[in-house]
Coordinates of C-alpha atoms in Angstrom, one line a residue:
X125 CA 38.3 96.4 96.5
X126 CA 41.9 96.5 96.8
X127 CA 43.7 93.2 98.0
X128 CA 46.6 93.8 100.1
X129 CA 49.4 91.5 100.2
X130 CA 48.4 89.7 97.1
X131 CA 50.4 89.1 93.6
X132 CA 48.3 90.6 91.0
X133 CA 48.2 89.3 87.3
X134 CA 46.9 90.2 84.5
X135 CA 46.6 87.7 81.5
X136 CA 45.7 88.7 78.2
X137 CA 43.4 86.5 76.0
X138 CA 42.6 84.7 79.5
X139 CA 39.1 83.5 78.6
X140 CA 40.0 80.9 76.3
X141 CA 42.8 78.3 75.3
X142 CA 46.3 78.6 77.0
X143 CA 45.1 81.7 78.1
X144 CA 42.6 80.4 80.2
X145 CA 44.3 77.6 81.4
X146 CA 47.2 80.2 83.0
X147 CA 44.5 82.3 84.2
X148 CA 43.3 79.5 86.2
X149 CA 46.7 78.6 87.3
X150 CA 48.0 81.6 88.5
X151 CA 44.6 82.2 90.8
X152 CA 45.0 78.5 91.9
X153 CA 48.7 79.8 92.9
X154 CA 47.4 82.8 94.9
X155 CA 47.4 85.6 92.5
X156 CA 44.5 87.9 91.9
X157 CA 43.8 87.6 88.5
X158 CA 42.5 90.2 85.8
X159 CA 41.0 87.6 83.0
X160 CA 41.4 89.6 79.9
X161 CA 39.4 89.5 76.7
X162 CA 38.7 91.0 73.2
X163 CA 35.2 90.1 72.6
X164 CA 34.2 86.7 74.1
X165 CA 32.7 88.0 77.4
X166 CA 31.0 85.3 78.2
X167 CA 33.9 82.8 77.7
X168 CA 35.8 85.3 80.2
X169 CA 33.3 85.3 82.9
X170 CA 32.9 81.9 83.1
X171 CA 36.6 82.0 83.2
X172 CA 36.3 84.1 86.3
X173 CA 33.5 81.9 87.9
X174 CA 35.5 79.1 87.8
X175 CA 38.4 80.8 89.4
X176 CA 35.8 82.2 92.3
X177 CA 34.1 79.2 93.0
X178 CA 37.4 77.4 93.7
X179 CA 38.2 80.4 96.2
X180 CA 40.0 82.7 94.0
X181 CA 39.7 86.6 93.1
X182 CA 39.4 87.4 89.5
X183 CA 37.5 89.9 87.3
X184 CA 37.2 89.9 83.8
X185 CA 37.5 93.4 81.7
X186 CA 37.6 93.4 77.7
X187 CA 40.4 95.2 76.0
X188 CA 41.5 95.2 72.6
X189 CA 45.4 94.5 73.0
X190 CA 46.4 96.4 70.3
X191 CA 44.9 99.8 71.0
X192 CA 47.4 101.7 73.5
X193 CA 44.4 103.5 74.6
X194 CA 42.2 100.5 75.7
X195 CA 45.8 98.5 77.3
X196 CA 46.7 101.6 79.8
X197 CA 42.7 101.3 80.9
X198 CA 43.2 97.5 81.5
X199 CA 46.2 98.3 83.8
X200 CA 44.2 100.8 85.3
X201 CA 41.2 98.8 86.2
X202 CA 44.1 96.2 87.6
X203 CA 45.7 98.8 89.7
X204 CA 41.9 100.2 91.0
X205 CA 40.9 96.8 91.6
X206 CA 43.5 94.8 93.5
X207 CA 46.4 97.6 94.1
X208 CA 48.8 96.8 91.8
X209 CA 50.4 94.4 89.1
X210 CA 53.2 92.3 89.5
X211 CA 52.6 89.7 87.0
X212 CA 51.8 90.4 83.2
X213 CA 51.0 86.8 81.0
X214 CA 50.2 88.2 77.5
X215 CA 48.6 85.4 75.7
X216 CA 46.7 87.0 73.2
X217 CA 47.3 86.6 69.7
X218 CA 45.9 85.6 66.7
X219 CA 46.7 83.0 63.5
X220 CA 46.1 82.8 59.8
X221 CA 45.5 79.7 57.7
X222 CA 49.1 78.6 56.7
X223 CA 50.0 80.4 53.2
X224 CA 52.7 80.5 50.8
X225 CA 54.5 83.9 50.5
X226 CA 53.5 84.4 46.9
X227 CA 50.0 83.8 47.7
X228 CA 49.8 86.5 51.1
X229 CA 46.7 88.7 51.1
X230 CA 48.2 91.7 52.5
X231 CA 45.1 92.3 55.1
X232 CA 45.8 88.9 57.0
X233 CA 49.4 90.5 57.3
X234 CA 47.8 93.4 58.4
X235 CA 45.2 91.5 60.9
X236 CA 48.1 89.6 62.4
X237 CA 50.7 92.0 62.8
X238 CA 48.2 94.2 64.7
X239 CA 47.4 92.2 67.2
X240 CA 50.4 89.8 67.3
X241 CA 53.2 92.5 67.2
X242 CA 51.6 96.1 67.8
X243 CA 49.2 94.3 70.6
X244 CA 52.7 93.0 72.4
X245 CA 54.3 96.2 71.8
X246 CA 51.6 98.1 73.4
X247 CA 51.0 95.1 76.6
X248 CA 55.0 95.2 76.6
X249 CA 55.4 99.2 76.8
X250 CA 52.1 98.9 79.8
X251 CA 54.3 96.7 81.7
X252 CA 56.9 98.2 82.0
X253 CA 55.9 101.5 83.3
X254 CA 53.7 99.7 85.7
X255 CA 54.9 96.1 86.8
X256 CA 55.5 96.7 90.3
X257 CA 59.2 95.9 91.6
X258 CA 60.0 92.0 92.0
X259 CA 57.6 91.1 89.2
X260 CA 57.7 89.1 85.7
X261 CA 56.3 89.4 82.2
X262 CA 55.4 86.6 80.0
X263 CA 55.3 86.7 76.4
X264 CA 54.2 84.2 73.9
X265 CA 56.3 82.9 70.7
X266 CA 55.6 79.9 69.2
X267 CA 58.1 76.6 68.4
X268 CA 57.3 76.9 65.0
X269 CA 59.6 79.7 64.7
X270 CA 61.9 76.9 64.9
X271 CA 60.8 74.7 62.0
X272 CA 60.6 77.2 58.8
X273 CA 57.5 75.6 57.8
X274 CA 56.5 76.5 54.8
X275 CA 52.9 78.6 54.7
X276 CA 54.1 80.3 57.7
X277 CA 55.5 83.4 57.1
X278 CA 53.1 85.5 58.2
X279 CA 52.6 83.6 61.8
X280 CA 56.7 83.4 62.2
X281 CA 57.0 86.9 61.1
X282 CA 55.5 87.7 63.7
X283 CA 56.2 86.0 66.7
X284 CA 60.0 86.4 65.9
X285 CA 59.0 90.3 66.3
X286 CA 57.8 89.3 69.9
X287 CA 60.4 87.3 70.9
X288 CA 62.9 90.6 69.9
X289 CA 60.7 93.2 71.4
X290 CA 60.6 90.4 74.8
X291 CA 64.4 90.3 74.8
X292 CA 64.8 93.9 74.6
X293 CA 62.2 94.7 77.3
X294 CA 64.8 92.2 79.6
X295 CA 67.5 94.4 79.4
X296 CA 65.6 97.8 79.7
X297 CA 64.3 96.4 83.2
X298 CA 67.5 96.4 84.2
X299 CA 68.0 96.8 88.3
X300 CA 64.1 96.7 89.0
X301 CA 63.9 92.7 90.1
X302 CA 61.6 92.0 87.0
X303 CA 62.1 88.9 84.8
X304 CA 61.2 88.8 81.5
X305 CA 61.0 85.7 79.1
X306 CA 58.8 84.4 76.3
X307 CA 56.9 80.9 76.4
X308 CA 57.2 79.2 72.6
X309 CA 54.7 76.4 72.6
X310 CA 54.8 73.9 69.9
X311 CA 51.5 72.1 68.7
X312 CA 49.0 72.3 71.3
X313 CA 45.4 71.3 71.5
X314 CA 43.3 74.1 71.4
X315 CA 41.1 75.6 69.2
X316 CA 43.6 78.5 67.4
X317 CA 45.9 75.3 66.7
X318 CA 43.3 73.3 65.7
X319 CA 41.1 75.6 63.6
X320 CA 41.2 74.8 59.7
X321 CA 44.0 71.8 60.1
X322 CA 42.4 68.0 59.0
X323 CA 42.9 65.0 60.9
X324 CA 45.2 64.2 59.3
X325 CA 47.6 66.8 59.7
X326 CA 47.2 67.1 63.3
X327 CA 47.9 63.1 63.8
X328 CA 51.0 63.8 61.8
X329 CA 52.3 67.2 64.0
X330 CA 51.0 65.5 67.3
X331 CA 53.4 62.5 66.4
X332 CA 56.6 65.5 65.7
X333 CA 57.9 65.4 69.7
X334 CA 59.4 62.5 71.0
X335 CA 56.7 62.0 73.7
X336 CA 53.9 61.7 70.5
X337 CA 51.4 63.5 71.6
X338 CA 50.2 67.2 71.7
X339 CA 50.8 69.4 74.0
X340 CA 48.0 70.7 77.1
X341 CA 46.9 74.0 77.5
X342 CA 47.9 72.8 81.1
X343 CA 51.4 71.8 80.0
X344 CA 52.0 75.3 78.8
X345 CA 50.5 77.0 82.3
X346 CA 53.0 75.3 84.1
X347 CA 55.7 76.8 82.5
X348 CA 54.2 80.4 82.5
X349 CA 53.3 80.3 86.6
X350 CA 56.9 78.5 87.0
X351 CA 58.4 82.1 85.1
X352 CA 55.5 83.7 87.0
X353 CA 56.6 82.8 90.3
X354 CA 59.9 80.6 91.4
X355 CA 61.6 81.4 88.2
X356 CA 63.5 84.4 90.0
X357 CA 67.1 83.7 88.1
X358 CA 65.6 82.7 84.5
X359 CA 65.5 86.3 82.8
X360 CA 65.7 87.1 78.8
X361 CA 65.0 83.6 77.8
X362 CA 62.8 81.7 75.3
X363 CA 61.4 78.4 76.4
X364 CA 60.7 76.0 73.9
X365 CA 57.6 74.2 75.4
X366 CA 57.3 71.6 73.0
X367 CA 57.9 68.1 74.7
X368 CA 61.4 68.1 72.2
X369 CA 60.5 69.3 68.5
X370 CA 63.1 71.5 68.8

């Protein structure tokens, strides 16, 4: 089934969260959309239902973002399916109960780094042998980067790595038409944020911006299919998304 004429994107961690808010987003925008996953399958189909039922294309096809192996597959079912790619929104990622330095277990450095770092290396290096001409790439970073919390020096450790490995990718796409920039959410209501925090620390972040509230998976899809699609002159960039933390 190859769909001609069509922007093609491919999301990573797309059946949940942000992920599968921009999923959802891009289709509604016209794009054929490849809803990947790591092992929630049927989070990703229903993912892809909904995007069908509302008159979009989507498939859903399971990858593990940090094997090389298992990425170049993932772009290859994209390219089989609907032609090409032309828009790459790499929302997987992964987060560890905030911890002091001193107290770090080295395999939650481990866990994180894989997917967080190696699994944008390896989605960053797939892109950019195969985004078609005229497209973008989307990374994720986080606001928190920002903030030097403390407990999070595993988390910023390792989005600062994917906002450097974004920045770079920028300037190596150099005369091909394709943007690159990084979306840094700050506190946003979904389950990875949410996950092992008590009320009343998530009353206390939620009340951080000036607009008091947290962010929307929906408010952090609008920025991604704005870089996705009109954004043709914003290039090497990190957008705070964070309704003014930071």
């Amino acid at each position: 089934m190859t769909t001609t004429g069509t922007r093609v994107a491919i999301v990573t961690g797309g059946s949940r969260g942000i992920g599968r808010q921009v999923a959802e987003r891009l289709a509604a925008d016209g794009m054929a959309v490849v809803v990947n996953y790591a092992g929630n399958e049927k989070e990703a189909q229903a993912a892809v239902d909904t995007i069908t039922e509302r008159g979009g294309r989507a498939i859903a096809v399971r990858a593990d973002v940090a094997d090389p192996a298992a990425v170049a597959e993932l772009f290859d079912t994209a390219e089989a399916t609907f032609g090409g790619v032309d828009v790459v929104a790499h929302l997987a990622g992964v987060m560890n109960p905030p911890t002091p330095i001193a107290d770090t277990d080295f395999e939650v450095l481990d866990r994180v780094h894989r997917t967080n770092i190696r699994g944008t290396f390896a989605v960053a290096q797939q892109a950019a042998k195969r985004v078609r001409d005229g497209g973008a790439v989307i990374t994720t970073s986080t606001s928190v980067l920002g903030l030097n919390l403390p407990g999070y020096g595993i988390y910023n450790a390792t989005k600062g790595a994917v906002e450097a490995i974004t920045m770079i990718l920028a300037r190596e796409l150099r005369g091909r038409d394709i943007t690159v920039n990084t979306v840094a959410p700050g506190p946003t209501a979904t389950a990875l944020f949410l996950d092992g925090k008590d009320e009343e620390t998530v009353d206390r972040m939620a009340k951080q911006p000036p607009l008091e509230r947290l962010g929307k998976p929906e408010d952090i899809a609008e920025v991604v299919a704005f870089l996705a699609g009109p954004a043709r002159w914003v290039n090497g960039q990190v957008l705070r998304t964070n309704g003014g933390i930071v």
